[in-house]
């Protein structure tokens, strides 16, 4: 693929002036805050390499070397320091590189469905035909060339193809056919993948240069599917995790059913159940395994699983292991779903026509590659009529969608208990690891005993559990304890006097008694104010970026409220270029590009994941970059030219734009 | 004839002219299109001005477009089994259909077992506190062979890592989830075991069920031990390879199967397919140990690749805990894939697969739970790295552990009523009920359940076997609870009844640890012995 780095800087110069204007103020900002900085530095062991960012944090942050910046570096890229200096009365407790400083209440929104408004399905926006055509051609050329290279290579350079050819009576470990895609297509864009990183990934990320490992770049990070609702490494959650490591150690040694259960598991599971509004919940140490090991305990032979065609690999893994029959319906297409339901219920099992034992519909709340939001109101309606069971994978939506961050049900204002099973992961919104399954007590107890993870998989470790508890509590807020008779706080082993127990109402604040007694969260976390700010920042950022890209003329997918914003590139050659051009900008931006097989062949895309940590200025930067690169790479095939807005108008009318429906 | 060709060429001439012109305009409009330069550059560089190939490519394009335009229809819809219904009939059928409940409530036994599950209050380790009683107990249930749990140095490093990296990694390894500490741990593991490379998975249990389908595809042949652990069973199931089992830990049986497969292949004259032997180092379900040198000999003789699951032997046996390769003193490079668990062996989290660079790189793109799951938290990786550091530099850990194992075995081996299938060196000891006519009244003289299953039992015999199973399980559960009441935490080996291939024999699983002294171990195992005698003896 002819991908050359943009060697003509003039191409970008014309518009970069806008971002340069921040330079002067950055300098003044530096001096204005040097005092505060020095104070912060005092707590940081005075390490010369530690970040000069704002850590006026009250919490002790012993070794905050998260952002190794070079002293002589200038701050005009807006990464380490905000482009616009904050006023003296604004106090930020986060490090700007991790969690951007944004004080303006304007840039907030509530993530909520307007009742009555139709839920957008998934529309395949078609680019002009020449784009489609050239995309096919590109793949063809790649494929043909790849085969020719294989053909010649095996004959003339057999040494480097040894692992693809039978040798000494052994069949090759990976057949050249199976690995063709990876060898011939993916390796061409390897620089976009598998880039190792270091430090805390938040608003920015530190990439490790694979060529020279000692030179790291800080880059504006839009890659992680992590809405960053709590900051990592710093602040209340990390303090709690540190405390838990001191108290509990690193591991709980064993599976849940064989000596790996601790009180912390019990507490966390109860809190998760409260958070999502279900009767009971269980926690598993890996998100992928949550699906792949618990779905087989729900369905089996004689059952039917109806699965969205774009469901995550872990769901497919689990369904395949379960032995149930599977049918797929068109992505988020309720008509296709209903037709399929009618057909499967009326036809019954294949051949025998016996009625299905049960039908389980598995959908995702928010699709990770498309950014579409499941049409939950309609699904619930169908569920009433067709009596199937509903499993919603909220990996990306829990902690990110809804006015209280409780996921899609919260977003649509639907009672979570009208869903049978809510599954989710802690990897994304909670900055932890692992996953949960929530449902009625009967179901969860059944899963505890019959799910594969129960007896065999390692239990979740205490630090991860604590991160989950602390970050959930900070989103929920904690209801202050009622005056309890004992001053020592509530012990887990001795049940608290029930009369004083605060009755939990979903989606309200967490009862104080539902947290471990040793856990103390700073006030802004425990009153939920910070969590709520973050949720509203996320909602604003999502809508702003999404609508901004549309107004610039790009083709995007997904729901405007989704923090995942895919921008379509189509041509595989453009992926590499887009990635490189974003990375080589004055404010480097890291994006995730995805192509076949994660997406359909033609719709290669770049997937932006906005986070609450991004500021409005960050989104401006991203939009500006997309605007310029979009022109160069010919990516604007969305709304007609007359309806587009110039970038200045977009950044100025951001608030209006974000509130606009699609 | 001549005139005809002549005239046709003259009539064609203007046509050519028009075509040339059209091409010209096409080309110029193409240049006007934004982005055309990119395409042109791209086409030019990848295409070497070969007109013949252009034609070929065009044909392929048309073919590709056609296949893509063909809508994906479900195959069975128009199959012969499809019954056509009226809308009204469908409505009725929908109305009538009554699904089974999504999950059955637990049986009283299951409920009871879940209820008495020992829950640890505070840190787990060799002497944890029980939540139910608030008493300190000796722990023979949790997997802490090398005694790394609660190590202050590891805790300190974990806290430092937390401060530097935060807790969760932010995505799958391919998308900015790989931290430098992950790469360090991969290097440490490879270096420790002596393989070229290794790859980390974020959960031990999901490792092998992801490694197997990454390599074994439809048409490949897997020869596996009949009693492999559940994760391997699932990996085999999802790989869709042809599977042959050999008798549990019986390498003669393995050789027979290998010979048979070879014979069949010769008869069929099929193409050369990948062939794998999959087995465990120390078997999770009974603690027996594989004879690695013999396995390697067979693997080379019959040209198989060996996938060895060392979940329960890595960090547990060998002079410095390297596992079977260290016990038998064979180079790790002779085993194609060594799988282990950092959660079990190193008291951290996650699992790994170690092997050659090619083996590891292949998984980075093809291992389902590697590609589609977030990388493990950085602090667990650091804890595991430090765990390796500690065990490799402190051989005394495993001397202590072996001493404890010997002490435990010398007590248990003398007990009547029980059998211990586990290898004498295995720090995980399974105890099962010895088959006596009392436990097994009706079918006395019959074979053990495992071998009886081979003789395709009648329904009656099956029922009886299930009853025996349950009876044994209840006895063992009683023993475990008896121990618990004496403040020794012991667990029955929990299995997924009805879901396992070749149902394991019910057993109690003791996990010894180097963190307990010999005295403590003897005391704890003494309690187990007493409980066995009390519960099983009562039956007599
Ligand atoms: C829908 C869905 N389910 C499950 C997972 C797996 O989660 P984890 O990365 O925590 O293993 C993912 C992760 O990408 C996901 O998108």
Short mmCIF file of N, CA and C in Angstrom, two decimals, chain A residues 146-161 165 184:
data_model
loop_
_atom_site.label_atom_id
_atom_site.label_comp_id
_atom_site.label_asym_id
_atom_site.label_seq_id
_atom_site.Cartn_x
_atom_site.Cartn_y
_atom_site.Cartn_z
N UNK A 146 -0.61 -10.33 -2.53
CA UNK A 146 -0.27 -11.22 -1.43
C UNK A 146 -0.06 -12.64 -1.92
N UNK A 147 -0.95 -13.08 -2.79
CA UNK A 147 -0.82 -14.45 -3.30
C UNK A 147 0.43 -14.60 -4.15
N UNK A 148 0.70 -13.57 -4.94
CA UNK A 148 1.90 -13.66 -5.78
C UNK A 148 3.14 -13.72 -4.90
N UNK A 149 3.14 -12.88 -3.88
CA UNK A 149 4.31 -12.89 -3.00
C UNK A 149 4.46 -14.24 -2.32
N UNK A 150 3.32 -14.81 -1.91
CA UNK A 150 3.38 -16.12 -1.28
C UNK A 150 3.93 -17.15 -2.25
N UNK A 151 3.42 -17.08 -3.46
CA UNK A 151 3.80 -18.06 -4.48
C UNK A 151 5.31 -18.00 -4.73
N UNK A 152 5.78 -16.78 -4.96
CA UNK A 152 7.20 -16.62 -5.26
C UNK A 152 8.03 -16.89 -4.01
N UNK A 153 7.57 -16.33 -2.92
CA UNK A 153 8.34 -16.45 -1.69
C UNK A 153 8.60 -17.88 -1.30
N UNK A 154 7.57 -18.71 -1.44
CA UNK A 154 7.74 -20.10 -1.03
C UNK A 154 8.74 -20.83 -1.89
N UNK A 155 8.88 -20.33 -3.09
CA UNK A 155 9.82 -21.01 -3.98
C UNK A 155 11.24 -20.49 -3.85
N UNK A 156 11.33 -19.17 -3.64
CA UNK A 156 12.68 -18.61 -3.67
C UNK A 156 13.22 -18.24 -2.30
N UNK A 157 12.32 -17.98 -1.35
CA UNK A 157 12.84 -17.61 -0.03
C UNK A 157 12.21 -18.51 1.01
N UNK A 158 12.38 -19.79 0.80
CA UNK A 158 11.62 -20.72 1.62
C UNK A 158 11.95 -20.60 3.10
N UNK A 159 13.12 -20.07 3.41
CA UNK A 159 13.49 -20.00 4.83
C UNK A 159 12.48 -19.18 5.61
N UNK A 160 12.05 -18.05 5.03
CA UNK A 160 11.14 -17.20 5.79
C UNK A 160 9.70 -17.68 5.70
N UNK A 161 9.48 -18.71 4.96
CA UNK A 161 8.12 -19.25 4.88
C UNK A 161 8.03 -20.62 5.54
N UNK A 165 4.94 -24.04 5.81
CA UNK A 165 5.02 -25.22 4.95
C UNK A 165 5.21 -26.48 5.79
N UNK A 184 -0.77 -10.65 5.02
CA UNK A 184 -0.72 -9.79 3.85
C UNK A 184 -1.47 -8.48 4.00
#
